[in-house]
């Protein structure tokens, strides 16, 4: 949308009205801006930076495995309820895979200990 009036005195005029011939109308949500400010404040602390780094390793790593290794790139079911059920089944498969690897590693370590003793 374009408008010729209503932007005078706005603190965001330089952000949204780069073309002076066609001024854009930008709406902002004050409550959402407050939430963003709190999030920015939390993420700027030392603990926030460390937690953000851990999230990228743990959560996004799991999605990467699900998408690439397990070849899950799109839902085949329609509707929120069915898509949720499908994703829960995929997550179950992911967790079973992790558990299986853990069990194999544990068995291997037990055999090594028996051979060394």
mmCIF file of C-alpha atoms in Angstrom:
data_model
loop_
_atom_site.group_PDB
_atom_site.id
_atom_site.type_symbol
_atom_site.label_atom_id
_atom_site.label_comp_id
_atom_site.label_asym_id
_atom_site.label_seq_id
_atom_site.Cartn_x
_atom_site.Cartn_y
_atom_site.Cartn_z
ATOM 1 C CA UNK A 1 0.000 0.000 0.000
ATOM 2 C CA UNK A 2 1.158 3.503 -0.621
ATOM 3 C CA UNK A 3 0.212 6.787 0.989
ATOM 4 C CA UNK A 4 1.294 10.412 0.820
ATOM 5 C CA UNK A 5 0.430 11.276 4.412
ATOM 6 C CA UNK A 6 0.776 9.924 7.923
ATOM 7 C CA UNK A 7 4.535 9.380 8.071
ATOM 8 C CA UNK A 8 5.654 12.765 9.389
ATOM 9 C CA UNK A 9 7.136 12.416 12.852
ATOM 10 C CA UNK A 10 7.340 8.618 12.710
ATOM 11 C CA UNK A 11 10.620 7.266 14.160
ATOM 12 C CA UNK A 12 10.692 4.524 11.487
ATOM 13 C CA UNK A 13 10.326 6.810 8.463
ATOM 14 C CA UNK A 14 13.866 6.098 7.248
ATOM 15 C CA UNK A 15 13.291 2.323 7.445
ATOM 16 C CA UNK A 16 10.033 2.082 5.537
ATOM 17 C CA UNK A 17 9.973 5.157 3.262
ATOM 18 C CA UNK A 18 13.147 4.812 1.219
ATOM 19 C CA UNK A 19 11.383 5.923 -1.966
ATOM 20 C CA UNK A 20 10.116 9.439 -1.225
ATOM 21 C CA UNK A 21 7.603 9.369 -4.108
ATOM 22 C CA UNK A 22 5.692 6.335 -2.800
ATOM 23 C CA UNK A 23 5.614 6.206 0.961
ATOM 24 C CA UNK A 24 4.823 2.823 2.484
ATOM 25 C CA UNK A 25 2.456 2.254 5.376
ATOM 26 C CA UNK A 26 4.114 0.216 8.091
ATOM 27 C CA UNK A 27 2.095 -1.081 11.012
ATOM 28 C CA UNK A 28 3.835 -2.121 14.206
ATOM 29 C CA UNK A 29 2.539 -4.175 17.108
ATOM 30 C CA UNK A 30 3.637 -2.589 20.395
ATOM 31 C CA UNK A 31 3.142 -5.792 22.425
ATOM 32 C CA UNK A 32 5.159 -7.819 19.944
ATOM 33 C CA UNK A 33 7.892 -5.167 19.984
ATOM 34 C CA UNK A 34 8.090 -5.530 23.782
ATOM 35 C CA UNK A 35 8.492 -9.303 23.451
ATOM 36 C CA UNK A 36 11.232 -8.836 20.860
ATOM 37 C CA UNK A 37 13.016 -6.408 23.184
ATOM 38 C CA UNK A 38 12.926 -8.957 26.035
ATOM 39 C CA UNK A 39 14.213 -11.704 23.738
ATOM 40 C CA UNK A 40 17.023 -9.471 22.452
ATOM 41 C CA UNK A 41 17.955 -8.576 26.029
ATOM 42 C CA UNK A 42 17.996 -12.248 27.096
ATOM 43 C CA UNK A 43 20.036 -13.327 24.084
ATOM 44 C CA UNK A 44 22.614 -10.602 24.625
ATOM 45 C CA UNK A 45 23.680 -12.053 27.991
ATOM 46 C CA UNK A 46 26.487 -14.591 28.293
ATOM 47 C CA UNK A 47 24.045 -17.342 29.324
ATOM 48 C CA UNK A 48 21.696 -16.461 26.460
ATOM 49 C CA UNK A 49 24.490 -16.734 23.905
ATOM 50 C CA UNK A 50 25.538 -20.126 25.288
ATOM 51 C CA UNK A 51 21.956 -21.439 25.259
ATOM 52 C CA UNK A 52 21.470 -20.224 21.688
ATOM 53 C CA UNK A 53 24.646 -22.013 20.636
ATOM 54 C CA UNK A 54 23.456 -25.244 22.297
ATOM 55 C CA UNK A 55 20.062 -24.978 20.591
ATOM 56 C CA UNK A 56 21.654 -24.861 17.175
ATOM 57 C CA UNK A 57 23.632 -28.005 17.944
ATOM 58 C CA UNK A 58 20.917 -30.041 19.656
ATOM 59 C CA UNK A 59 17.558 -29.112 18.161
ATOM 60 C CA UNK A 60 18.573 -28.187 14.647
ATOM 61 C CA UNK A 61 20.902 -31.187 14.503
ATOM 62 C CA UNK A 62 17.969 -33.486 15.208
ATOM 63 C CA UNK A 63 15.917 -31.872 12.435
ATOM 64 C CA UNK A 64 18.888 -32.252 10.091
ATOM 65 C CA UNK A 65 19.105 -35.981 10.829
ATOM 66 C CA UNK A 66 15.355 -36.395 10.374
ATOM 67 C CA UNK A 67 15.378 -34.529 7.067
ATOM 68 C CA UNK A 68 18.591 -35.815 5.514
ATOM 69 C CA UNK A 69 19.373 -39.202 7.030
ATOM 70 C CA UNK A 70 15.789 -40.366 7.483
ATOM 71 C CA UNK A 71 14.641 -38.764 4.188
ATOM 72 C CA UNK A 72 11.657 -36.999 5.783
ATOM 73 C CA UNK A 73 11.162 -33.825 3.762
ATOM 74 C CA UNK A 74 7.391 -33.383 3.640
ATOM 75 C CA UNK A 75 4.214 -34.555 5.285
ATOM 76 C CA UNK A 76 1.987 -36.991 3.436
ATOM 77 C CA UNK A 77 -1.061 -36.568 5.682
ATOM 78 C CA UNK A 78 -3.544 -33.705 5.524
ATOM 79 C CA UNK A 79 -4.813 -31.753 8.488
ATOM 80 C CA UNK A 80 -3.058 -30.636 11.634
ATOM 81 C CA UNK A 81 -4.054 -33.707 13.651
ATOM 82 C CA UNK A 82 -2.784 -36.149 11.015
ATOM 83 C CA UNK A 83 0.423 -34.186 10.359
ATOM 84 C CA UNK A 84 1.103 -34.078 14.092
ATOM 85 C CA UNK A 85 0.619 -37.847 14.327
ATOM 86 C CA UNK A 86 2.934 -38.398 11.358
ATOM 87 C CA UNK A 87 5.627 -36.218 12.923
ATOM 88 C CA UNK A 88 5.299 -38.036 16.256
ATOM 89 C CA UNK A 89 5.888 -41.331 14.433
ATOM 90 C CA UNK A 90 8.974 -39.856 12.738
ATOM 91 C CA UNK A 91 10.250 -38.645 16.133
ATOM 92 C CA UNK A 92 9.626 -42.098 17.581
ATOM 93 C CA UNK A 93 11.739 -43.563 14.779
ATOM 94 C CA UNK A 94 14.475 -41.001 15.463
ATOM 95 C CA UNK A 95 14.514 -41.854 19.179
ATOM 96 C CA UNK A 96 14.502 -45.615 18.504
ATOM 97 C CA UNK A 97 17.450 -45.132 16.178
ATOM 98 C CA UNK A 98 19.349 -43.224 18.884
ATOM 99 C CA UNK A 99 18.474 -45.868 21.482
ATOM 100 C CA UNK A 100 19.630 -48.667 19.180
ATOM 101 C CA UNK A 101 22.992 -46.933 18.611
ATOM 102 C CA UNK A 102 23.348 -46.441 22.368
ATOM 103 C CA UNK A 103 22.628 -50.129 23.044
ATOM 104 C CA UNK A 104 25.116 -51.254 20.386
ATOM 105 C CA UNK A 105 27.784 -48.989 21.866
ATOM 106 C CA UNK A 106 27.054 -50.283 25.386
ATOM 107 C CA UNK A 107 27.302 -53.913 24.265
ATOM 108 C CA UNK A 108 30.578 -53.205 22.483
ATOM 109 C CA UNK A 109 32.035 -51.590 25.617
ATOM 110 C CA UNK A 110 30.921 -54.543 27.780
ATOM 111 C CA UNK A 111 32.663 -56.985 25.421
ATOM 112 C CA UNK A 112 35.851 -54.918 25.534
ATOM 113 C CA UNK A 113 35.838 -54.951 29.341
ATOM 114 C CA UNK A 114 35.331 -58.727 29.380
ATOM 115 C CA UNK A 115 38.216 -59.247 26.962
ATOM 116 C CA UNK A 116 40.542 -56.997 28.966
ATOM 117 C CA UNK A 117 39.816 -58.736 32.284
#
